[in-house]
Short mmCIF file of C-alpha atoms and ligand atoms in Angstrom, two decimals:
data_model
loop_
_atom_site.label_atom_id
_atom_site.label_comp_id
_atom_site.label_asym_id
_atom_site.label_seq_id
_atom_site.Cartn_x
_atom_site.Cartn_y
_atom_site.Cartn_z
CA MET A 214 21.75 -4.02 27.63
CA THR A 215 22.40 -7.64 27.29
CA GLU A 216 25.21 -9.51 26.22
CA GLN A 217 24.13 -9.30 22.54
CA GLY A 218 23.45 -5.67 23.00
CA THR A 219 20.11 -3.89 23.56
CA PHE A 220 16.94 -5.68 23.59
CA TYR A 221 14.35 -3.65 21.88
CA GLN A 222 10.96 -4.56 23.69
CA PHE A 223 7.72 -3.67 21.81
CA PRO A 224 4.62 -2.80 23.89
CA GLU A 225 2.45 -5.47 24.84
CA GLY A 226 0.06 -6.44 22.34
CA PHE A 227 2.03 -5.09 19.45
CA LEU A 228 1.23 -6.70 16.10
CA TRP A 229 3.71 -8.55 13.85
CA GLY A 230 2.70 -9.64 10.07
CA SER A 231 2.68 -8.72 6.63
CA SER A 232 0.63 -7.44 3.89
CA THR A 233 -0.30 -8.55 0.42
CA SER A 234 -2.85 -8.00 -2.36
CA GLY A 235 -5.31 -9.93 -4.44
CA PRO A 236 -4.01 -8.96 -7.76
CA GLN A 237 -0.32 -9.90 -6.71
CA SER A 238 -0.77 -13.22 -5.23
CA GLU A 239 -4.12 -14.98 -6.23
CA GLY A 240 -3.75 -15.69 -9.92
CA ILE A 241 -6.51 -16.56 -12.32
CA GLU A 242 -7.78 -20.11 -12.34
CA PRO A 243 -10.04 -21.47 -15.27
CA GLY A 244 -13.63 -21.29 -14.34
CA ASP A 245 -13.12 -18.94 -11.04
CA GLY A 246 -15.30 -16.42 -12.54
CA LYS A 247 -13.06 -13.61 -11.90
CA GLY A 248 -13.66 -10.42 -14.37
CA LEU A 249 -11.07 -8.53 -16.01
CA ASN A 250 -9.37 -5.62 -14.17
CA ASN A 251 -7.20 -2.87 -15.58
CA TRP A 252 -4.02 -4.83 -14.99
CA ASP A 253 -5.34 -7.80 -16.90
CA TYR A 254 -6.40 -5.61 -19.73
CA TRP A 255 -3.20 -3.70 -19.97
CA PHE A 256 -1.25 -6.76 -19.98
CA GLY A 257 -3.52 -8.16 -22.73
CA ILE A 258 -2.71 -5.13 -24.95
CA GLU A 259 0.91 -4.18 -24.02
CA PRO A 260 2.93 -6.82 -22.61
CA GLU A 261 6.08 -5.51 -23.24
CA ARG A 262 5.52 -3.03 -20.70
CA PHE A 263 5.73 -5.55 -18.08
CA HIS A 264 9.14 -7.07 -16.83
CA GLY A 265 9.81 -10.20 -18.71
CA GLN A 266 6.28 -10.05 -20.50
CA ILE A 267 5.14 -11.57 -17.36
CA GLY A 268 1.46 -10.43 -16.53
CA PRO A 269 -0.80 -11.03 -13.47
CA ASP A 270 -2.40 -14.42 -14.71
CA VAL A 271 -0.30 -16.55 -12.40
CA THR A 272 1.25 -14.51 -9.57
CA SER A 273 1.87 -16.69 -6.47
CA THR A 274 -1.13 -18.81 -6.90
CA PHE A 275 -2.73 -18.12 -3.66
CA TYR A 276 -6.17 -18.75 -4.93
CA LYS A 277 -5.11 -22.35 -5.63
CA ASN A 278 -2.75 -23.04 -2.38
CA TYR A 279 -4.30 -20.66 -0.08
CA GLN A 280 -4.94 -23.64 2.33
CA THR A 281 -1.24 -24.35 2.83
CA ASP A 282 -0.13 -20.84 2.62
CA ILE A 283 -2.16 -19.90 5.57
CA GLU A 284 -0.28 -22.35 7.52
CA LEU A 285 2.98 -20.42 6.68
CA LEU A 286 1.44 -17.34 8.31
CA LYS A 287 1.71 -19.24 11.58
CA GLU A 288 5.10 -20.53 11.01
CA THR A 289 6.39 -17.20 10.16
CA GLY A 290 5.27 -15.70 13.51
CA HIS A 291 2.12 -13.59 11.96
CA THR A 292 -0.14 -12.14 14.68
CA ILE A 293 -1.62 -10.00 11.71
CA PHE A 294 -2.28 -10.38 8.22
CA ARG A 295 -3.44 -7.81 5.38
CA PRO A 296 -4.97 -9.49 2.23
CA SER A 297 -7.06 -7.46 -0.35
CA ILE A 298 -10.25 -8.53 -1.76
CA GLN A 299 -10.34 -8.28 -5.85
CA TRP A 300 -13.40 -6.17 -6.78
CA SER A 301 -13.14 -7.84 -10.10
CA ARG A 302 -13.38 -11.17 -8.60
CA LEU A 303 -16.14 -10.52 -6.17
CA ILE A 304 -18.21 -8.16 -8.82
CA PRO A 305 -16.82 -9.10 -12.15
CA ASP A 306 -18.60 -6.34 -14.05
CA GLY A 307 -17.68 -3.74 -11.27
CA VAL A 308 -21.55 -3.34 -10.43
CA GLY A 309 -24.25 -6.13 -10.29
CA GLN A 310 -23.76 -9.86 -10.15
CA VAL A 311 -21.73 -11.24 -7.33
CA ASN A 312 -19.60 -14.14 -8.11
CA PRO A 313 -20.32 -17.00 -5.58
CA ARG A 314 -17.08 -18.90 -6.14
CA ALA A 315 -15.43 -15.64 -4.95
CA VAL A 316 -17.54 -15.53 -1.85
CA GLU A 317 -16.80 -18.97 -1.03
CA PHE A 318 -12.89 -18.46 -1.57
CA TYR A 319 -12.83 -15.11 0.53
CA ARG A 320 -14.94 -16.61 3.29
CA ASP A 321 -12.77 -19.74 3.42
CA VAL A 322 -9.70 -17.61 3.62
CA PHE A 323 -10.80 -15.38 6.43
CA GLN A 324 -12.19 -18.47 8.36
CA GLN A 325 -8.92 -20.10 8.25
CA VAL A 326 -6.95 -17.02 9.10
CA ASN A 327 -9.16 -16.57 12.13
CA ALA A 328 -9.03 -20.00 13.17
CA LEU A 329 -5.37 -19.58 13.59
CA GLY A 330 -5.85 -16.59 15.99
CA ILE A 331 -4.10 -14.26 13.47
CA LYS A 332 -6.08 -10.82 13.37
CA LEU A 333 -7.32 -9.94 9.85
CA LEU A 334 -6.88 -6.39 8.19
CA VAL A 335 -8.77 -6.64 4.99
CA ASN A 336 -8.26 -4.08 2.09
CA LEU A 337 -10.78 -3.23 -0.28
CA TYR A 338 -8.52 -1.83 -3.27
CA HIS A 339 -4.88 -2.20 -4.31
CA PHE A 340 -4.87 -0.54 -7.58
CA ASP A 341 -7.34 -2.95 -9.31
CA LEU A 342 -10.35 -1.68 -11.00
CA PRO A 343 -12.52 -3.69 -12.88
CA TYR A 344 -12.16 -3.17 -16.59
CA ALA A 345 -15.74 -2.61 -17.04
CA LEU A 346 -15.65 0.52 -15.06
CA GLN A 347 -12.37 1.73 -16.65
CA GLU A 348 -14.01 1.72 -19.77
CA LYS A 349 -16.53 4.04 -18.78
CA GLY A 350 -14.05 6.56 -17.54
CA GLY A 351 -12.71 4.66 -14.25
CA TRP A 352 -12.14 6.97 -11.45
CA GLU A 353 -12.52 10.34 -13.70
CA SER A 354 -16.11 9.46 -13.36
CA LYS A 355 -18.40 9.70 -10.39
CA GLU A 356 -20.22 6.61 -11.37
CA THR A 357 -17.15 4.58 -10.21
CA VAL A 358 -17.65 6.21 -6.88
CA TRP A 359 -21.00 5.15 -6.43
CA ALA A 360 -20.02 1.80 -7.81
CA TYR A 361 -17.20 1.50 -5.16
CA GLU A 362 -19.49 2.28 -2.40
CA ALA A 363 -21.98 -0.52 -3.36
CA TYR A 364 -19.06 -2.73 -3.62
CA ALA A 365 -17.79 -1.84 -0.36
CA ARG A 366 -21.15 -2.28 1.33
CA LYS A 367 -21.49 -5.66 -0.12
CA CYS A 368 -17.96 -6.65 1.52
CA PHE A 369 -19.12 -5.43 4.65
CA GLU A 370 -22.37 -7.68 4.38
CA LEU A 371 -20.67 -10.63 2.87
CA PHE A 372 -17.62 -10.72 5.11
CA GLY A 373 -18.55 -8.64 8.28
CA ASP A 374 -18.96 -11.73 10.52
CA LEU A 375 -15.30 -12.85 9.76
CA VAL A 376 -13.67 -9.30 9.48
CA ASP A 377 -13.78 -6.38 11.77
CA HIS A 378 -10.80 -4.35 10.57
CA TRP A 379 -10.87 -3.01 7.04
CA VAL A 380 -8.80 -0.54 4.69
CA THR A 381 -10.80 1.39 1.97
CA PHE A 382 -7.69 1.99 -0.20
CA ASN A 383 -3.81 1.19 -0.50
CA GLU A 384 -1.85 4.15 -1.63
CA PRO A 385 -4.54 5.97 -3.56
CA ILE A 386 -2.00 8.68 -4.42
CA VAL A 387 -0.17 6.10 -6.67
CA PRO A 388 -2.68 5.40 -9.37
CA VAL A 389 -2.91 9.31 -9.62
CA GLU A 390 0.71 9.61 -10.07
CA CYS A 391 1.38 6.70 -12.30
CA GLY A 392 -1.76 6.66 -14.16
CA TYR A 393 -2.68 10.35 -14.81
CA LEU A 394 0.82 12.14 -14.41
CA GLY A 395 3.24 9.44 -15.78
CA SER A 396 2.97 5.98 -17.60
CA TYR A 397 3.28 3.35 -14.81
CA HIS A 398 -0.29 2.72 -14.42
CA TYR A 399 -3.09 2.24 -16.94
CA PRO A 400 -4.51 4.44 -18.53
CA CYS A 401 -1.09 6.09 -18.71
CA LYS A 402 -2.28 9.70 -19.51
CA VAL A 403 -0.82 12.96 -18.64
CA ASP A 404 -3.57 15.29 -17.60
CA ALA A 405 -3.40 17.26 -14.45
CA LYS A 406 -7.46 18.05 -14.48
CA ALA A 407 -8.09 14.34 -14.79
CA ALA A 408 -5.51 13.60 -11.92
CA VAL A 409 -7.18 15.92 -9.47
CA ALA A 410 -10.64 14.45 -10.39
CA VAL A 411 -9.43 10.91 -9.81
CA ALA A 412 -7.78 12.01 -6.34
CA TYR A 413 -10.92 13.77 -5.33
CA HIS A 414 -13.23 10.84 -6.43
CA THR A 415 -11.05 8.22 -4.58
CA GLN A 416 -11.22 10.33 -1.39
CA LEU A 417 -15.01 10.66 -1.48
CA ALA A 418 -15.14 6.80 -2.42
CA SER A 419 -13.05 6.13 0.78
CA SER A 420 -15.15 8.38 3.07
CA LEU A 421 -18.13 6.82 1.75
CA ALA A 422 -16.76 3.14 2.86
CA VAL A 423 -15.94 4.54 6.10
CA LYS A 424 -19.48 5.70 6.47
CA ALA A 425 -21.16 2.37 5.28
CA CYS A 426 -18.99 0.42 7.46
CA HIS A 427 -19.93 2.32 10.66
CA GLU A 428 -23.73 2.19 9.63
CA LEU A 429 -23.59 -1.59 8.96
CA HIS A 430 -21.17 -2.54 11.79
CA PRO A 431 -20.74 0.33 14.44
CA ASP A 432 -18.16 -1.89 16.24
CA HIS A 433 -15.80 -2.40 13.28
CA GLN A 434 -12.79 -0.28 12.73
CA ILE A 435 -11.83 1.03 9.27
CA SER A 436 -8.82 2.99 7.71
CA ILE A 437 -6.84 4.01 4.85
CA VAL A 438 -3.36 3.02 3.90
CA LEU A 439 -1.07 5.70 2.83
CA ASN A 440 2.48 5.90 1.75
CA LEU A 441 3.59 8.69 3.77
CA THR A 442 6.82 10.45 4.18
CA PRO A 443 7.91 14.25 4.91
CA ALA A 444 9.21 15.69 1.95
CA TYR A 445 12.93 16.41 2.84
CA PRO A 446 14.09 19.63 0.97
CA ARG A 447 17.63 19.91 -0.70
CA SER A 448 18.53 22.86 1.02
CA ASP A 449 17.22 25.46 3.35
CA SER A 450 16.69 28.21 0.64
CA PRO A 451 13.29 29.48 0.25
CA GLU A 452 12.71 27.91 -3.00
CA ASP A 453 13.59 24.42 -2.03
CA GLN A 454 11.51 24.69 1.09
CA LYS A 455 8.52 25.90 -0.85
CA ALA A 456 8.99 22.98 -3.04
CA ALA A 457 9.00 20.51 -0.44
CA ARG A 458 6.07 21.92 1.31
CA ILE A 459 3.99 21.77 -2.18
CA ALA A 460 5.22 18.24 -2.74
CA GLU A 461 3.97 17.38 0.78
CA LEU A 462 0.58 18.82 0.01
CA PHE A 463 0.30 16.92 -3.37
CA GLN A 464 1.82 13.36 -2.17
CA THR A 465 0.81 13.04 1.49
CA LYS A 466 -1.64 15.85 2.60
CA SER A 467 -4.10 15.33 -0.56
CA PHE A 468 -5.29 12.14 1.42
CA LEU A 469 -4.05 12.42 4.86
CA ASP A 470 -5.77 15.55 5.68
CA PRO A 471 -9.12 14.63 4.24
CA SER A 472 -9.14 11.22 5.63
CA VAL A 473 -7.82 12.00 9.11
CA LEU A 474 -8.82 15.60 9.57
CA GLY A 475 -11.73 15.61 7.49
CA ALA A 476 -10.70 18.70 5.22
CA TYR A 477 -8.16 19.57 2.41
CA PRO A 478 -5.32 21.85 3.33
CA GLU A 479 -6.29 25.61 2.12
CA GLU A 480 -2.86 25.90 0.21
CA LEU A 481 -3.60 22.68 -1.81
CA VAL A 482 -7.28 23.96 -2.65
CA ALA A 483 -5.68 27.31 -3.59
CA ILE A 484 -3.23 25.80 -5.89
CA ILE A 485 -5.87 23.60 -7.55
CA ASP A 486 -7.97 26.81 -8.09
CA GLU A 487 -5.08 28.95 -9.42
CA TYR A 488 -4.54 26.33 -12.05
CA GLY A 489 -8.05 25.86 -12.92
CA LEU A 490 -8.13 22.04 -11.72
CA ARG A 491 -11.04 21.93 -9.45
CA PRO A 492 -13.36 19.20 -10.28
CA ASP A 493 -17.04 19.10 -9.74
CA VAL A 494 -17.31 19.34 -5.93
CA THR A 495 -20.58 19.45 -3.92
CA GLU A 496 -21.16 20.75 -0.43
CA GLU A 497 -22.74 17.49 0.47
CA GLU A 498 -19.77 15.58 -0.56
CA LEU A 499 -17.35 17.74 1.50
CA ALA A 500 -19.81 17.05 4.26
CA ILE A 501 -19.39 13.31 3.65
CA ILE A 502 -15.55 13.83 3.74
CA ARG A 503 -15.74 15.98 7.00
CA GLU A 504 -17.96 13.43 8.80
CA ASN A 505 -16.47 10.14 7.92
CA THR A 506 -12.83 10.15 9.12
CA VAL A 507 -10.80 6.90 9.52
CA ASP A 508 -10.56 5.14 12.78
CA PHE A 509 -7.01 4.21 12.22
CA LEU A 510 -4.30 4.73 9.72
CA GLY A 511 -2.01 2.37 7.85
CA VAL A 512 1.42 3.62 6.69
CA ASN A 513 3.54 2.05 4.05
CA TYR A 514 7.15 3.34 4.03
CA TYR A 515 9.85 2.54 1.59
CA GLN A 516 11.81 5.46 0.80
CA PRO A 517 11.93 9.24 1.81
CA LEU A 518 10.71 11.98 -0.66
CA ARG A 519 13.66 14.43 -1.44
CA VAL A 520 12.70 17.50 -3.43
CA GLN A 521 14.15 20.90 -4.73
CA ALA A 522 12.90 23.86 -6.33
CA PRO A 523 11.80 23.22 -9.92
CA LYS A 524 14.47 22.62 -12.47
CA VAL A 525 12.58 21.95 -15.61
CA ILE A 526 11.85 25.03 -17.99
CA PHE A 527 8.25 25.10 -19.51
CA GLU A 528 7.16 26.54 -22.34
CA GLU A 529 3.80 28.04 -23.21
CA GLY A 530 1.36 25.17 -23.89
CA ASP A 531 3.42 22.22 -21.93
CA LEU A 532 1.46 20.11 -20.15
CA LEU A 533 1.06 20.88 -16.35
CA THR A 534 2.98 18.12 -14.13
CA THR A 535 4.30 18.11 -10.68
CA GLU A 536 7.77 19.28 -12.43
CA HIS A 537 6.17 22.67 -12.54
CA PHE A 538 6.31 22.80 -8.68
CA PHE A 539 9.22 20.50 -7.50
CA THR A 540 11.98 18.36 -8.69
CA SER A 541 12.89 15.26 -7.08
CA TYR A 542 16.53 15.37 -5.63
CA ASP A 543 18.98 12.59 -5.92
CA MET A 544 20.93 13.10 -2.93
CA PRO A 545 24.57 12.42 -3.18
CA GLY A 546 25.96 9.52 -0.80
CA LYS A 547 22.57 8.25 -0.03
CA LYS A 548 22.18 4.63 0.97
CA ILE A 549 20.09 2.93 -1.56
CA ASN A 550 18.69 -0.76 -2.19
CA PRO A 551 20.35 -1.06 -5.77
CA HIS A 552 17.69 -3.66 -6.83
CA ARG A 553 14.81 -1.33 -6.53
CA GLY A 554 16.57 1.85 -6.75
CA TRP A 555 15.14 3.15 -3.85
CA GLU A 556 16.83 5.25 -1.10
CA ILE A 557 16.98 3.50 2.24
CA TYR A 558 16.64 6.01 5.17
CA GLU A 559 15.30 4.45 8.41
CA ARG A 560 14.87 7.99 10.03
CA GLY A 561 11.80 8.67 7.88
CA LEU A 562 9.67 6.02 9.93
CA TYR A 563 10.53 8.07 13.07
CA ASP A 564 9.74 11.57 11.48
CA ILE A 565 6.37 10.15 10.09
CA ALA A 566 5.53 8.85 13.55
CA MET A 567 6.48 12.36 14.92
CA ASN A 568 4.51 14.16 12.34
CA LEU A 569 1.43 11.99 13.24
CA LYS A 570 1.56 12.68 16.78
CA LYS A 571 1.83 16.30 16.45
CA ASP A 572 -0.22 17.31 13.62
CA TYR A 573 -2.88 14.36 13.22
CA GLY A 574 -3.95 13.95 16.80
CA ASN A 575 -1.57 11.21 17.56
CA ILE A 576 -3.98 8.67 15.68
CA VAL A 577 -3.54 4.96 16.24
CA TRP A 578 -1.61 3.66 13.11
CA LEU A 579 0.19 0.72 12.07
CA VAL A 580 3.21 0.18 9.60
CA THR A 581 1.26 -1.50 7.03
CA GLU A 582 4.09 -2.13 4.43
CA ASN A 583 8.00 -1.71 4.78
CA GLY A 584 10.45 -4.02 2.86
CA MET A 585 13.21 -4.78 0.70
CA GLY A 586 12.86 -5.93 -3.01
CA VAL A 587 16.03 -8.03 -4.09
CA GLU A 588 16.72 -9.38 -7.30
CA GLY A 589 18.61 -12.76 -8.00
CA GLU A 590 17.99 -13.86 -4.18
CA GLU A 591 18.85 -17.71 -5.08
CA ALA A 592 22.45 -16.70 -5.00
CA PHE A 593 22.10 -16.27 -1.12
CA LYS A 594 20.83 -19.82 -1.15
CA GLU A 595 22.88 -22.11 1.48
CA ASP A 596 21.58 -25.54 3.06
CA GLY A 597 18.56 -25.29 0.88
CA TYR A 598 17.22 -21.86 1.97
CA ILE A 599 17.87 -18.28 1.28
CA GLN A 600 19.95 -16.87 4.02
CA ASP A 601 18.69 -13.12 3.75
CA ASP A 602 20.49 -11.33 6.37
CA TYR A 603 20.43 -8.13 4.41
CA ARG A 604 16.65 -8.24 4.74
CA ILE A 605 16.91 -8.88 8.60
CA GLU A 606 19.29 -5.99 8.93
CA PHE A 607 16.89 -3.73 6.92
CA ILE A 608 13.94 -4.65 9.02
CA GLN A 609 15.89 -4.35 12.49
CA ASP A 610 17.11 -0.71 11.24
CA HIS A 611 13.65 0.38 10.63
CA LEU A 612 12.41 -1.03 13.81
CA ILE A 613 15.03 0.57 15.80
CA GLU A 614 13.55 4.06 14.65
CA LEU A 615 10.07 2.81 15.12
CA HIS A 616 10.73 1.76 18.73
CA ARG A 617 12.56 5.17 19.27
CA ALA A 618 9.19 6.78 18.24
CA ILE A 619 7.09 4.67 20.38
CA GLN A 620 9.21 5.41 23.35
CA GLU A 621 8.32 8.87 22.64
CA GLY A 622 4.69 8.55 22.48
CA ALA A 623 3.95 7.54 18.92
CA ASN A 624 0.58 5.46 18.66
CA CYS A 625 1.85 2.74 16.52
CA LYS A 626 0.44 -0.70 17.29
CA GLY A 627 1.96 -3.09 14.63
CA TYR A 628 4.64 -3.79 11.90
CA MET A 629 3.64 -5.52 8.84
CA LEU A 630 6.22 -6.35 6.04
CA TRP A 631 5.90 -6.37 2.12
CA THR A 632 5.47 -9.16 1.78
CA PHE A 633 4.48 -12.80 3.03
CA ILE A 634 5.42 -14.91 -0.01
CA ASP A 635 7.32 -13.57 -2.89
CA CYS A 636 4.87 -12.08 -5.39
CA TRP A 637 4.21 -10.41 -8.59
CA SER A 638 5.07 -6.82 -8.58
CA TRP A 639 3.24 -4.81 -11.33
CA LEU A 640 5.44 -3.63 -14.00
CA ASN A 641 8.52 -5.32 -12.31
CA ALA A 642 6.78 -8.76 -12.38
CA TYR A 643 8.94 -11.33 -10.53
CA LYS A 644 12.14 -9.37 -10.63
CA ASN A 645 12.47 -8.12 -6.98
CA ARG A 646 11.65 -10.67 -4.38
CA TYR A 647 10.27 -9.31 -0.94
CA GLY A 648 9.01 -12.29 0.62
CA LEU A 649 9.55 -14.06 4.09
CA VAL A 650 9.00 -17.05 2.01
CA GLU A 651 10.64 -17.86 -1.25
CA LEU A 652 8.30 -18.97 -4.15
CA ASP A 653 10.23 -21.37 -6.72
CA LEU A 654 8.61 -20.08 -9.95
CA SER A 655 9.18 -23.38 -11.69
CA THR A 656 7.64 -25.81 -9.21
CA GLN A 657 5.60 -23.21 -7.17
CA LYS A 658 7.19 -24.65 -4.01
CA ARG A 659 7.36 -22.44 -0.86
CA ILE A 660 10.44 -22.23 1.30
CA ILE A 661 10.80 -19.97 4.34
CA LYS A 662 13.78 -17.79 4.18
CA LYS A 663 16.11 -17.10 7.04
CA SER A 664 14.09 -13.79 7.62
CA GLY A 665 10.99 -15.80 8.04
CA TYR A 666 12.36 -17.92 10.69
CA TRP A 667 13.81 -14.67 12.44
CA PHE A 668 10.47 -12.80 12.16
CA LYS A 669 8.95 -15.50 14.12
CA GLU A 670 11.23 -15.17 16.97
CA VAL A 671 10.62 -11.43 17.01
CA SER A 672 7.03 -11.97 17.12
CA GLN A 673 7.29 -14.44 20.09
CA ALA A 674 9.67 -12.46 21.98
CA ASN A 675 7.78 -8.99 21.04
CA GLY A 676 11.14 -7.69 20.26
CA PHE A 677 14.88 -8.30 19.38
CA SER A 678 18.39 -7.84 20.62
CA ARG A 679 21.02 -6.08 18.68
C1 BG6 B 190 3.75 -0.82 -2.53
C2 BG6 B 190 2.49 -1.35 -2.90
O1 BG6 B 190 3.70 0.64 -2.90
O2 BG6 B 190 4.85 -1.30 -2.82
C3 BG6 B 190 2.87 -2.96 -3.31
O3 BG6 B 190 1.63 -1.34 -2.11
C4 BG6 B 190 4.06 -3.22 -4.32
O4 BG6 B 190 1.65 -3.22 -4.22
C5 BG6 B 190 5.33 -2.55 -3.05
O5 BG6 B 190 4.26 -4.25 -4.71
C6 BG6 B 190 6.49 -2.72 -3.59
O6 BG6 B 190 6.87 -2.31 -4.75
P1 BG6 B 190 7.35 -2.70 -6.10
O7 BG6 B 190 7.07 -2.09 -7.12
O8 BG6 B 190 8.79 -3.29 -5.97
O9 BG6 B 190 6.41 -4.10 -6.14
#
């Protein structure tokens, strides 16, 4: 204890930083050679689906302003940074021709980050499929798996001298749920069989990227980023417990088990078979998954998964959805971020850590995203900058749980926020701001928030007092 309270000291070498993504930060510039991706296309045909009818063309102009933005990484205490490569920028048609301007841009970004002594973790896919591949069936087709493998290899060849830590996919379950069981991502289908095929193909693509990375650069480390959380049942009743078990199978173990353990859980496979959802799976593909597990894991954590026994009554002929197996549970009295509507449950991070320790060989992992999206932050501006004490408190509360887990043996090596500079957030566009740095949309000016200065102090002290 100090006069200010407890000092939470993190292990030596612990990394502090943030994540962003190409489609949410780069923007499109005339003549940059970028091809259309699924988001550019969807905004073109249905702009009314996007908050304020604002699409992905401008975002936070990182493509234009990266040189000065990278300086801000240092000013906000980053020792690690996770950007993503946009497949549609590097290979505009998804396969074939490489865009030389993209190579130049990413090489320059990586060189500058390296020059500041900041560790790079580069993600290959953040919900952004080249539209040319979407048109041919997207992730429902195995063609996309082979195209992704070639794209991943190209990235390792082109940038492997500058980057040695990689991510195959960010939150691969999200496009499955939102694009094939709901309508928050293009192509907005409700088709359980397609959803299972998309999930399986994505996993196969991820395992092939792990294989390619290890073949080309045996000394590089590669991971997958998953949005993990244990499923908390509403009650101890066997029905609620079963619902929680199935929810966890679908939403976390569907990628966690094959990526880390090399195999799908038997109960998940049995459910898929029972409902006739098995895609075309070969023994050779299963061997690729078995033999190419990740070196470490990225974990994104925002909110817990709370479920109860299914509440919806289905009629013959109704489409099969997750509602057949579980219903989400809106727990009374929960703490909530009202802007995003997400529950805040810091203890979830501790539970994730303990689960990875116990059931996943205590694999090395990092928190790759955690953060708080807030609407109307200008209201908190004083003396020319945003005084976001609520964000500092949110981060501290999560770090205290993470610290407790590390003390108990969790193998977590870093904490990364979502995000660095306020950026464009899919259907919510600029509604909720997450950054350590404010983006003024009318002038494109960047102003460090109070949390940005605080984060630098935490990084330098490798801990904080509270
Ligand atoms: C994560 C994604 O799930 O959540 C990010 O990896 C996303 O891309 C972030 O922006 C916050 O969610 P949202 O919908 O508020 O932008």
